[in-house]
Amino acid sequence: MDKATFKELLELFKSGEAEELEIQHSFWHGIRIRLSRRRPVGQVAEPEGIRPLPQPLASAGDPATSASATPASDGLYTVLAPMVGTFYRSPAPEAEPFVREGERIKPGQTICLIEAMKIMNEIEADLAGEVVAILVGAGEPVEYNQPLMKIRPA
């Protein structure tokens, strides 16, 4: 490329008619010039009226989730679903259930699974006691804060 052509291209860039100018001349990688008016990706202006979504306070990094238990007037605690998903009583269809009605449980013991977004989340007991009732069937969908089990505290 001759100097006149190069100067003409440079003037086009300076005048604002071109946002980017890249010249490559190679005889084993000789002369490479790159000029750009574009902003780097990290500096894109945010349109007015659009705000970023608030970040959740808790992360779901730990697959073992503690179910919240709330006391009722009859002295029984209700185990509530900590998330939306599918309820499972056992780790596999042919396996024994984690707990049965009438069994004693202890804090930290896995009492069921809730599948959410193809991830099996172990739900652990908050308190020691006896399982009085299991309120959801295996494979049934559950909503956030839906009652799962009734526990009589020890």
XYZ file of N, CA and C in Angstrom:
462
model
N 0.853 -1.168 0.000
C 0.000 0.000 0.000
C 0.900 1.233 0.000
N 0.544 2.195 -0.816
C 1.365 3.409 -0.886
C 0.912 4.422 0.162
N 1.750 5.448 0.387
C 1.492 6.445 1.422
C 0.216 7.229 1.158
N -0.081 7.541 -0.093
C -1.266 8.334 -0.428
C -2.545 7.597 -0.023
N -2.610 6.320 -0.311
C -3.786 5.524 0.056
C -3.915 5.440 1.571
N -2.799 5.251 2.241
C -2.802 5.181 3.698
C -3.303 6.491 4.303
N -2.813 7.631 3.801
C -3.238 8.943 4.305
C -4.727 9.166 4.052
N -5.220 8.723 2.907
C -6.636 8.874 2.568
C -7.510 8.070 3.545
N -7.091 6.858 3.845
C -7.831 6.030 4.801
C -7.785 6.631 6.204
N -6.646 7.164 6.579
C -6.500 7.781 7.885
C -7.394 9.016 8.009
N -7.503 9.807 6.959
C -8.384 10.984 6.964
C -9.850 10.567 7.076
N -10.230 9.482 6.408
C -11.595 8.964 6.524
C -11.907 8.619 7.985
N -10.957 7.999 8.634
C -11.136 7.624 10.032
C -11.234 8.865 10.915
N -10.344 9.831 10.701
C -10.331 11.058 11.496
C -11.614 11.856 11.324
N -12.173 11.856 10.131
C -13.375 12.644 9.858
C -14.624 12.035 10.502
N -14.515 10.814 10.971
C -15.657 10.186 11.628
C -16.515 9.364 10.698
N -16.125 9.241 9.448
C -16.910 8.457 8.501
C -16.728 6.955 8.708
N -15.680 6.589 9.393
C -15.437 5.172 9.676
C -15.220 5.003 11.173
N -15.826 3.962 11.744
C -15.646 3.694 13.172
C -14.423 2.848 13.447
N -13.954 2.147 12.443
C -12.845 1.241 12.648
C -11.966 1.224 11.403
N -10.669 1.166 11.626
C -9.710 1.080 10.526
C -8.681 0.026 10.895
N -8.534 -0.968 10.054
C -7.558 -2.024 10.298
C -6.794 -2.267 9.005
N -5.502 -2.154 9.091
C -4.639 -2.375 7.933
C -3.648 -3.459 8.307
N -3.554 -4.472 7.494
C -2.566 -5.525 7.728
C -1.757 -5.685 6.453
N -0.507 -5.624 6.577
C 0.404 -5.835 5.453
C 1.382 -6.877 5.932
N 1.462 -7.999 5.285
C 2.275 -9.063 5.839
C 3.328 -9.557 4.864
N 4.487 -9.446 5.243
C 5.589 -10.182 4.652
C 6.270 -10.736 5.876
N 5.719 -11.848 6.353
C 6.041 -12.461 7.635
C 5.708 -11.512 8.785
N 4.488 -11.067 8.774
C 3.868 -10.297 9.858
C 4.416 -8.881 10.009
N 4.598 -8.190 8.942
C 5.010 -6.791 8.985
C 3.782 -5.897 8.993
N 3.858 -4.679 9.436
C 2.836 -3.627 9.534
C 1.434 -4.155 9.866
N 0.955 -3.747 11.004
C -0.433 -4.014 11.390
C -0.902 -2.810 12.170
N -1.910 -2.121 11.696
C -2.448 -0.926 12.343
C -3.932 -1.171 12.575
N -4.387 -0.906 13.766
C -5.809 -1.086 14.071
C -6.269 0.108 14.895
N -7.248 0.839 14.393
C -7.827 1.984 15.083
C -9.328 1.741 15.222
N -9.889 2.099 16.373
C -11.312 1.861 16.600
C -11.901 2.953 17.475
N -13.124 3.367 17.156
C -13.849 4.341 17.962
C -14.842 3.646 18.898
N -15.039 2.378 18.723
C -16.017 1.645 19.530
C -15.553 1.560 20.972
N -16.537 1.550 21.877
C -16.235 1.382 23.290
C -15.885 -0.078 23.553
N -14.993 -0.311 24.478
C -14.754 -1.698 24.881
C -16.031 -2.294 25.461
N -16.171 -3.593 25.409
C -17.381 -4.277 25.840
C -17.770 -3.911 27.265
N -16.827 -3.759 28.155
C -17.113 -3.451 29.550
C -17.636 -2.049 29.777
N -17.625 -1.181 28.777
C -18.033 0.205 28.953
C -19.331 0.533 28.234
N -20.170 -0.443 27.992
C -21.437 -0.193 27.319
C -22.328 0.605 28.260
N -22.901 1.677 27.755
C -23.760 2.515 28.580
C -25.059 1.782 28.870
N -25.548 1.904 30.102
C -26.794 1.262 30.491
C -27.952 2.161 30.084
N -28.934 1.630 29.345
C -30.074 2.451 28.952
C -30.830 2.931 30.190
N -31.398 4.133 30.099
C -32.143 4.667 31.232
C -33.393 3.840 31.460
N -33.783 3.717 32.708
C -34.994 2.980 33.041
C -34.761 1.497 33.270
N -33.581 0.996 32.979
C -33.290 -0.417 33.205
C -32.316 -0.519 34.360
N -32.708 -1.262 35.369
C -31.846 -1.464 36.521
C -31.507 -2.935 36.639
N -30.329 -3.261 37.164
C -30.000 -4.674 37.344
C -30.921 -5.324 38.370
N -31.168 -6.620 38.207
C -31.994 -7.358 39.149
C -31.278 -7.479 40.482
N -32.007 -7.418 41.588
C -31.360 -7.602 42.883
C -30.849 -9.033 43.015
N -29.716 -9.170 43.666
C -29.114 -10.489 43.854
C -29.746 -11.167 45.061
N -29.945 -12.496 44.997
C -30.506 -13.190 46.154
C -29.546 -13.125 47.339
N -30.104 -13.099 48.539
C -29.285 -13.006 49.740
C -28.598 -14.324 50.066
N -29.267 -15.434 49.830
C -28.687 -16.741 50.141
C -28.349 -17.450 48.847
N -27.289 -18.232 48.871
C -26.933 -18.999 47.684
C -27.304 -20.451 47.895
N -27.509 -21.156 46.797
C -27.880 -22.568 46.874
C -26.660 -23.438 46.674
N -25.529 -23.035 47.245
C -24.298 -23.782 47.058
C -24.297 -25.120 47.775
N -24.994 -25.210 48.924
C -25.005 -26.445 49.694
C -26.217 -27.265 49.288
N -26.018 -28.487 48.752
C -27.158 -29.273 48.320
C -28.047 -29.734 49.471
N -27.517 -29.860 50.684
C -28.335 -30.255 51.830
C -29.028 -29.018 52.370
N -30.353 -29.020 52.338
C -31.126 -27.868 52.753
C -31.911 -28.225 53.998
N -31.901 -27.342 54.950
C -32.641 -27.568 56.176
C -34.057 -27.057 55.981
N -35.025 -27.919 56.220
C -36.420 -27.527 56.078
C -36.828 -26.750 57.320
N -37.618 -25.712 57.126
C -38.072 -24.960 58.289
C -39.271 -25.680 58.897
N -39.299 -25.734 60.202
C -40.395 -26.381 60.915
C -41.099 -25.332 61.755
N -42.419 -25.296 61.661
C -43.188 -24.314 62.417
C -44.111 -25.037 63.396
N -44.183 -24.555 64.648
C -45.051 -25.211 65.627
C -46.519 -24.882 65.366
N -47.383 -25.844 65.649
C -48.822 -25.634 65.519
C -49.434 -25.662 66.918
N -50.717 -25.320 67.020
C -51.386 -25.272 68.322
C -51.510 -26.658 68.956
N -51.463 -27.720 68.157
C -51.573 -29.081 68.688
C -50.237 -29.637 69.177
N -49.183 -28.818 69.164
C -47.875 -29.252 69.634
C -47.029 -29.929 68.572
N -47.582 -30.141 67.390
C -46.834 -30.754 66.294
C -46.138 -29.673 65.477
N -44.989 -30.006 64.940
C -44.267 -29.098 64.057
C -44.536 -29.514 62.616
N -44.736 -28.524 61.755
C -44.951 -28.791 60.339
C -43.663 -28.484 59.598
N -43.154 -29.460 58.857
C -41.962 -29.260 58.030
C -42.431 -28.650 56.718
N -41.855 -27.500 56.350
C -42.251 -26.780 55.140
C -41.201 -26.943 54.049
N -41.657 -26.979 52.806
C -40.740 -27.096 51.664
C -39.927 -25.812 51.539
N -38.590 -25.913 51.482
C -37.760 -24.720 51.355
C -37.632 -24.220 49.918
N -38.247 -24.940 48.965
C -38.137 -24.569 47.549
C -39.263 -25.226 46.760
N -39.429 -24.783 45.537
C -40.375 -25.387 44.604
C -39.674 -26.556 43.928
N -40.379 -27.663 43.732
C -39.766 -28.807 43.061
C -40.645 -30.033 43.130
N -40.013 -31.201 43.014
C -40.711 -32.482 43.079
C -40.251 -33.221 44.329
N -41.205 -33.690 45.120
C -40.942 -34.351 46.401
C -40.655 -35.835 46.195
N -39.610 -36.332 46.863
C -39.297 -37.764 46.841
C -39.038 -38.226 48.265
N -39.604 -39.391 48.622
C -39.415 -39.959 49.967
C -38.154 -40.790 50.066
N -37.605 -41.245 48.919
C -36.435 -42.128 48.928
C -35.420 -41.664 47.891
N -34.154 -42.121 48.021
C -33.122 -41.695 47.073
C -33.276 -42.309 45.685
N -34.030 -43.411 45.578
C -34.288 -44.072 44.291
C -35.668 -44.725 44.375
N -36.322 -44.955 43.235
C -37.676 -45.522 43.272
C -37.780 -46.847 44.040
N -36.776 -47.720 43.921
C -36.837 -49.029 44.581
C -36.224 -49.018 45.983
N -35.652 -47.907 46.401
C -34.974 -47.814 47.703
C -35.973 -47.575 48.834
N -35.524 -47.863 50.047
C -36.330 -47.609 51.243
C -36.490 -46.096 51.426
N -37.642 -45.648 51.946
C -37.814 -44.210 52.186
C -36.880 -43.717 53.294
N -36.566 -42.427 53.245
C -35.713 -41.830 54.279
C -36.358 -41.966 55.656
N -37.664 -41.688 55.738
C -38.404 -41.816 56.998
C -39.797 -42.368 56.707
N -40.375 -42.984 57.743
C -41.758 -43.475 57.673
C -42.533 -42.854 58.834
N -43.841 -42.860 58.723
C -44.671 -42.388 59.829
C -44.408 -43.265 61.043
N -44.240 -42.635 62.196
C -43.968 -43.349 63.439
C -42.482 -43.463 63.764
N -41.609 -43.166 62.828
C -40.158 -43.261 63.071
C -39.649 -42.037 63.811
N -38.566 -42.237 64.571
C -37.890 -41.148 65.273
C -36.846 -40.544 64.338
N -36.726 -39.234 64.382
C -35.714 -38.532 63.579
C -34.872 -37.663 64.497
N -33.715 -37.260 63.989
C -32.827 -36.381 64.761
C -32.426 -35.194 63.879
N -31.982 -34.092 64.474
C -31.577 -32.922 63.690
C -30.453 -33.276 62.715
N -30.560 -32.765 61.499
C -29.547 -33.014 60.476
C -29.785 -34.280 59.671
N -30.755 -35.087 60.069
C -31.064 -36.323 59.337
C -31.833 -35.977 58.065
N -31.477 -36.611 56.951
C -32.202 -36.404 55.699
C -33.575 -37.049 55.828
N -34.621 -36.261 55.551
C -35.983 -36.781 55.679
C -36.686 -36.935 54.332
N -36.166 -36.257 53.295
C -36.738 -36.386 51.954
C -35.827 -35.678 50.957
N -36.199 -35.745 49.686
C -35.495 -35.024 48.620
C -36.489 -34.131 47.907
N -36.006 -32.991 47.439
C -36.798 -32.169 46.526
C -35.929 -31.927 45.307
N -36.445 -32.364 44.160
C -35.727 -32.159 42.904
C -36.131 -30.802 42.344
N -35.135 -29.961 42.117
C -35.375 -28.639 41.538
C -34.333 -28.410 40.458
N -34.763 -28.150 39.253
C -33.873 -27.896 38.113
C -32.875 -29.041 37.927
N -33.376 -30.263 37.978
C -32.588 -31.486 37.760
C -31.529 -31.713 38.837
N -31.648 -31.037 39.976
C -30.722 -31.230 41.090
C -31.512 -31.799 42.261
N -31.003 -32.889 42.841
C -31.647 -33.504 44.003
C -31.136 -32.808 45.268
N -32.018 -32.137 45.973
C -31.678 -31.407 47.193
C -32.131 -32.211 48.404
N -31.191 -32.588 49.261
C -31.524 -33.317 50.484
C -32.148 -32.346 51.477
N -33.293 -32.707 52.010
C -33.957 -31.882 53.014
C -33.704 -32.531 54.368
N -33.137 -31.759 55.295
C -32.755 -32.269 56.610
C -33.714 -31.771 57.684
N -33.866 -32.573 58.727
C -34.721 -32.215 59.854
C -34.049 -31.136 60.694
N -34.856 -30.228 61.231
C -34.362 -29.177 62.124
C -34.381 -29.614 63.583
N -35.228 -30.587 63.912
C -35.407 -30.964 65.305
C -35.553 -32.474 65.447
N -35.349 -32.950 66.661
C -35.552 -34.367 66.962
C -37.023 -34.590 67.275
N -37.520 -35.757 66.907
C -38.909 -36.065 67.199
C -39.383 -37.293 66.460
N -40.709 -37.419 66.377
C -41.342 -38.560 65.717
C -42.151 -38.055 64.526
N -42.015 -38.731 63.396
C -42.787 -38.376 62.206
C -44.220 -38.850 62.433
N -45.157 -37.913 62.498
C -46.558 -38.235 62.738
C -47.296 -38.427 61.417
N -47.004 -37.571 60.428
C -47.696 -37.664 59.140
C -46.793 -37.164 58.021
N -46.867 -37.857 56.885
C -46.197 -37.405 55.660
C -47.315 -36.916 54.751
N -47.293 -35.639 54.428
C -48.420 -34.984 53.768
C -48.349 -34.967 52.247
N -47.223 -35.390 51.674
C -47.034 -35.331 50.221
C -46.630 -36.718 49.728
N -47.145 -37.114 48.586
C -46.789 -38.401 47.995
C -45.526 -38.306 47.160
N -44.872 -39.441 46.989
C -43.637 -39.491 46.194
C -43.914 -39.073 44.751
N -43.054 -38.200 44.234
C -43.178 -37.740 42.855
C -44.145 -36.591 42.654
N -44.744 -36.097 43.721
C -45.694 -34.985 43.602
C -44.963 -33.648 43.608
N -45.470 -32.677 42.846
C -44.857 -31.341 42.881
C -45.186 -30.643 44.200
N -44.225 -29.843 44.682
C -44.437 -29.064 45.903
C -44.102 -27.603 45.630
N -44.767 -26.736 46.360
C -44.546 -25.298 46.271
C -43.712 -24.843 47.459
N -43.141 -23.654 47.340
C -42.380 -23.063 48.441
C -43.285 -22.919 49.657
N -42.796 -23.317 50.827
C -43.509 -23.256 52.109
C -44.713 -24.192 52.195
N -44.829 -25.151 51.289
C -45.908 -26.137 51.373
C -45.591 -27.128 52.496
N -46.571 -27.474 53.334
C -46.333 -28.464 54.387
C -45.972 -29.831 53.795
N -44.894 -30.425 54.327
C -44.432 -31.733 53.853
C -44.707 -32.834 54.871
N -44.421 -32.559 56.142
C -44.552 -33.564 57.205
C -44.969 -32.898 58.503
N -45.549 -33.705 59.401
C -45.863 -33.277 60.768
C -44.944 -34.059 61.698
N -44.290 -33.339 62.615
C -43.331 -33.934 63.543
C -43.764 -33.630 64.981
N -43.767 -34.667 65.846
C -43.990 -34.463 67.281
C -42.610 -34.341 67.913
N -42.269 -33.173 68.480
C -40.920 -32.993 69.029
C -40.645 -33.948 70.190
N -39.370 -34.333 70.313
C -38.964 -35.262 71.381
C -38.808 -34.531 72.694
